[in-house]
Coordinates of C-alpha atoms and ligand atoms in Angstrom, one line a residue:
X1 CA -222.1 -33.2 -59.0
X2 CA -224.5 -31.7 -55.9
X3 CA -224.2 -33.5 -52.7
X4 CA -226.3 -35.4 -50.7
X5 CA -227.3 -35.0 -48.0
X6 CA -229.5 -36.0 -45.1
X7 CA -230.0 -33.9 -42.2
X8 CA -232.0 -34.7 -38.9
X9 CA -233.7 -31.3 -37.1
X10 CA -234.4 -32.2 -33.7
X11 CA -236.4 -29.1 -32.6
X12 CA -236.6 -28.9 -29.6
X13 CA -236.4 -31.7 -28.1
X14 CA -234.0 -34.4 -26.0
X15 CA -233.2 -33.4 -22.2
X16 CA -229.4 -33.7 -21.7
X17 CA -228.6 -37.3 -21.1
X18 CA -231.4 -38.8 -23.8
X19 CA -228.8 -36.2 -26.4
X20 CA -226.1 -37.1 -25.3
X21 CA -227.0 -40.7 -26.3
X22 CA -228.6 -40.2 -29.5
X23 CA -224.9 -38.4 -30.5
X24 CA -222.8 -41.2 -29.9
X25 CA -225.1 -43.7 -31.2
X26 CA -225.6 -42.1 -34.5
X27 CA -221.1 -40.6 -33.6
X28 CA -220.1 -44.5 -32.8
X29 CA -222.4 -46.4 -35.9
X30 CA -220.7 -47.2 -38.8
X31 CA -222.5 -45.2 -41.0
X32 CA -222.8 -46.9 -44.8
X33 CA -224.0 -43.7 -47.2
X34 CA -223.1 -41.7 -50.0
X35 CA -224.9 -38.8 -48.1
X36 CA -224.2 -35.8 -46.0
X37 CA -225.0 -36.5 -42.6
X38 CA -226.4 -33.4 -40.9
X39 CA -227.9 -33.2 -37.1
X40 CA -229.0 -30.1 -36.1
X41 CA -229.3 -30.1 -32.8
X42 CA -230.9 -27.0 -29.6
X43 CA -227.6 -24.3 -29.8
X44 CA -227.1 -25.8 -27.0
X45 CA -225.7 -28.5 -27.7
X46 CA -223.4 -28.0 -30.6
X47 CA -220.0 -27.1 -28.9
X48 CA -220.5 -30.1 -27.0
X49 CA -221.1 -32.5 -30.1
X50 CA -218.1 -30.6 -32.5
X51 CA -215.2 -31.5 -30.3
X52 CA -216.6 -35.4 -29.6
X53 CA -218.3 -35.5 -32.9
X54 CA -216.1 -37.7 -36.1
X55 CA -215.7 -37.5 -39.9
X56 CA -219.0 -38.4 -40.7
X57 CA -221.1 -36.5 -39.2
X58 CA -221.4 -32.3 -39.8
X59 CA -223.5 -30.1 -37.2
X60 CA -226.4 -27.8 -38.1
X61 CA -228.1 -24.6 -36.6
X62 CA -231.3 -24.5 -35.7
X63 CA -231.5 -20.6 -36.2
X64 CA -228.8 -17.8 -36.1
X65 CA -228.9 -13.7 -35.4
X66 CA -229.8 -11.4 -38.0
X67 CA -226.4 -9.4 -36.6
X68 CA -222.6 -9.6 -36.8
X69 CA -222.0 -10.0 -32.9
X70 CA -222.6 -6.7 -30.4
X71 CA -225.8 -6.2 -27.9
X72 CA -227.9 -8.9 -28.7
X73 CA -229.7 -10.4 -25.4
X74 CA -230.2 -14.4 -26.3
X75 CA -228.7 -14.3 -29.5
X76 CA -226.2 -16.9 -30.9
X77 CA -223.9 -15.5 -33.9
X78 CA -223.3 -17.0 -37.5
X79 CA -219.9 -16.1 -36.1
X80 CA -219.6 -18.6 -33.4
X81 CA -221.7 -21.2 -34.5
X82 CA -217.8 -21.2 -38.0
X83 CA -215.8 -20.5 -34.6
X84 CA -216.8 -23.8 -33.2
X85 CA -216.7 -25.7 -35.7
X86 CA -220.6 -25.6 -37.7
X87 CA -221.1 -25.6 -41.2
X88 CA -224.6 -25.3 -41.3
X89 CA -228.1 -23.0 -40.8
X90 CA -231.5 -23.6 -40.9
X91 CA -232.9 -21.0 -42.5
X92 CA -237.0 -19.7 -42.6
X93 CA -237.8 -22.9 -40.8
X94 CA -241.5 -22.4 -41.5
X95 CA -241.6 -22.9 -37.2
X96 CA -239.5 -19.8 -37.2
X97 CA -241.8 -17.5 -40.3
X98 CA -244.5 -18.4 -37.9
X99 CA -243.5 -18.9 -34.3
X100 CA -241.8 -15.8 -34.3
X101 CA -242.8 -13.6 -37.7
X102 CA -240.1 -13.7 -39.6
X103 CA -239.7 -12.1 -42.8
X104 CA -238.5 -12.5 -46.5
X105 CA -236.7 -9.6 -45.6
X106 CA -234.6 -10.7 -42.3
X107 CA -234.1 -14.7 -44.0
X108 CA -232.5 -12.3 -46.1
X109 CA -230.3 -10.9 -44.0
X110 CA -228.9 -14.2 -41.9
X111 CA -228.7 -15.5 -45.1
X112 CA -225.5 -12.8 -45.6
X113 CA -224.4 -13.0 -42.6
X114 CA -224.0 -16.8 -42.5
X115 CA -222.8 -17.0 -45.7
X116 CA -220.6 -13.9 -44.9
X117 CA -219.4 -15.8 -41.8
X118 CA -218.6 -18.3 -44.1
X119 CA -221.5 -21.4 -42.4
X120 CA -223.7 -22.4 -44.9
X121 CA -227.8 -21.8 -45.1
X122 CA -230.1 -25.0 -45.1
X123 CA -232.9 -22.6 -46.1
X124 CA -236.4 -23.4 -46.2
X125 CA -239.7 -23.9 -47.9
X126 CA -242.7 -24.4 -48.3
X127 CA -246.8 -23.7 -48.2
X128 CA -249.5 -24.1 -46.2
X129 CA -252.4 -26.4 -46.5
X130 CA -254.8 -23.3 -47.7
X131 CA -252.0 -22.9 -50.1
X132 CA -251.3 -26.2 -51.3
X133 CA -255.5 -26.3 -52.0
X134 CA -256.0 -23.1 -53.6
X135 CA -253.7 -23.6 -56.0
X136 CA -250.7 -21.0 -55.6
X137 CA -248.7 -23.2 -53.6
X138 CA -246.1 -22.2 -56.7
X139 CA -246.3 -19.1 -56.2
X140 CA -245.6 -19.4 -52.3
X141 CA -242.6 -20.9 -52.8
X142 CA -241.3 -18.7 -55.7
X143 CA -241.5 -15.4 -53.5
X144 CA -239.7 -16.9 -50.5
X145 CA -236.6 -18.5 -53.0
X146 CA -237.0 -14.3 -54.8
X147 CA -237.4 -13.0 -51.8
X148 CA -235.4 -13.4 -49.5
X149 CA -232.3 -15.8 -51.9
X150 CA -232.2 -14.0 -55.7
X151 CA -230.7 -10.9 -54.6
X152 CA -227.2 -13.5 -53.9
X153 CA -224.7 -14.0 -57.1
X154 CA -223.4 -16.7 -58.8
X155 CA -221.2 -17.9 -56.4
X156 CA -222.9 -17.6 -53.4
X157 CA -226.1 -19.3 -55.0
X158 CA -224.4 -22.3 -54.8
X159 CA -223.1 -22.2 -51.6
X160 CA -227.2 -22.1 -50.8
X161 CA -228.6 -25.7 -49.2
X162 CA -232.1 -25.3 -50.1
X163 CA -235.3 -27.4 -48.4
X164 CA -238.6 -28.0 -49.2
X165 CA -240.9 -28.2 -46.7
X166 CA -244.7 -28.3 -47.3
X167 CA -246.0 -26.9 -44.5
X168 CA -249.1 -29.5 -44.0
X169 CA -247.2 -32.4 -44.4
X170 CA -245.0 -31.3 -40.5
X171 CA -245.1 -33.5 -38.2
X172 CA -248.2 -34.7 -39.8
X173 CA -248.0 -38.0 -40.6
X174 CA -248.9 -36.6 -44.5
X175 CA -245.9 -36.4 -46.9
X176 CA -245.9 -35.3 -50.0
X177 CA -246.4 -37.7 -52.6
X178 CA -242.9 -38.3 -54.1
X179 CA -244.2 -36.8 -57.3
X180 CA -245.7 -34.0 -55.3
X181 CA -241.8 -33.9 -54.0
X182 CA -240.3 -33.8 -57.5
X183 CA -243.1 -30.8 -58.7
X184 CA -242.0 -28.4 -56.9
X185 CA -238.2 -29.6 -56.8
X186 CA -238.0 -29.3 -60.3
X187 CA -240.1 -26.1 -59.9
X188 CA -237.3 -24.5 -57.8
X189 CA -234.8 -25.2 -60.3
X190 CA -236.0 -24.1 -62.5
X191 CA -236.3 -21.2 -61.4
X192 CA -232.7 -21.5 -60.6
X193 CA -232.2 -21.9 -63.9
X194 CA -233.7 -19.3 -65.0
X195 CA -232.0 -17.0 -62.4
X196 CA -228.4 -17.8 -62.8
X197 CA -227.7 -20.8 -64.9
X198 CA -228.5 -24.9 -65.6
X199 CA -224.8 -25.3 -63.9
X200 CA -225.2 -23.1 -61.3
X201 CA -229.0 -24.7 -60.6
X202 CA -227.4 -28.0 -61.5
X203 CA -224.7 -27.8 -58.2
X204 CA -227.5 -26.6 -55.7
X205 CA -229.0 -29.1 -53.0
X206 CA -232.7 -29.8 -52.6
X207 CA -233.2 -31.1 -49.7
X208 CA -237.5 -32.5 -49.1
X209 CA -238.7 -32.1 -45.6
X210 CA -242.4 -33.1 -44.3
X211 CA -242.9 -36.0 -42.2
X212 CA -240.0 -38.3 -44.4
X213 CA -239.8 -41.3 -42.4
X214 CA -237.8 -45.3 -43.5
X215 CA -241.3 -45.7 -45.3
X216 CA -241.0 -43.5 -47.8
X217 CA -237.6 -42.0 -48.1
X218 CA -236.2 -44.3 -50.6
X219 CA -240.0 -43.3 -52.9
X220 CA -238.9 -40.4 -52.1
X221 CA -234.8 -39.7 -52.8
X222 CA -235.1 -41.7 -55.8
X223 CA -236.2 -38.8 -57.6
X224 CA -234.2 -36.9 -60.5
X225 CA -234.3 -33.4 -58.4
X226 CA -234.5 -35.0 -54.1
X227 CA -230.7 -34.7 -53.7
X228 CA -231.9 -36.0 -49.5
X229 CA -234.1 -35.0 -46.5
X230 CA -234.7 -32.5 -43.6
X231 CA -236.3 -35.1 -41.1
X232 CA -237.8 -34.0 -37.8
X233 CA -239.1 -36.6 -35.7
X234 CA -237.2 -39.7 -37.6
X235 CA -234.0 -38.0 -36.7
X236 CA -234.8 -38.9 -32.9
X237 CA -234.6 -42.3 -33.0
X238 CA -231.4 -43.9 -33.9
X239 CA -233.2 -46.5 -36.5
X240 CA -235.3 -44.6 -38.2
X241 CA -232.9 -42.4 -38.7
X242 CA -230.1 -44.6 -39.4
X243 CA -232.4 -46.0 -41.9
X244 CA -233.5 -43.3 -44.0
X245 CA -229.3 -42.1 -44.2
X246 CA -229.0 -45.8 -45.4
X247 CA -232.4 -45.1 -48.3
X248 CA -228.5 -43.4 -50.3
Ligands
13P1 P1 -241.2 -34.1 -39.2 O1 -239.9 -34.9 -40.2 O2 -241.7 -34.3 -37.8 O3 -242.6 -34.2 -40.7 O4 -240.7 -32.6 -39.7 C1 -239.6 -31.9 -40.4 C2 -239.4 -31.2 -40.3 O5 -239.7 -29.8 -40.4 C3 -237.8 -30.8 -40.5 O6 -237.1 -30.0 -40.3

């Protein structure tokens, strides 16, 4: 049975005191959910959170270098993340694809370096509003997944989590409808069946992200192929995030 995951991507939000307060509240709250709870704070806070966190929270980095280690000023390596107890790392978030021009080839390298260092990539894919409107969105998602993931072996792809995040729904208040999310998640799983096998595809968690909040989480998570959420804005508010987690 594949894992359910609710992950909060804090993006570049919360200064130290607010970040600590939100982390402490989450860490001390008794969470009742069948989903694994993950937070992806700015990397600055990861080490301290790793040393303080209890069993019920896992940590994710928002990014890592595509290189192993060495003379890459300003970068953080996958092996460093692993060494402090970070379990996951986001790869290919649309904001990084857009503002840092991250290409499919670069993301493929990041996936490789993460897997080599035992950090689970949360690989993000999703189409722009233009592609949604033109109807080309299946091809966009297929290319993103094929170009950055389909070189992996069967046992490697099972270590990857995929997050579908339509760009037009990120931070806009527009959410993919429950049916739209299920349609793409089923499409992604079908790609995995075709490339690998039904058994492999059934083991891979596919999360939805894009204006997911307490009021729509249940309906989205109810779908057969939606295994959880990657939450932005609503993860910055304790009550909202807890309500989303407890939708499972
Ligand atoms: P919002 O939930 O704020 O739309 O952000 C989604 C997201 O980008 C999570 O990675």
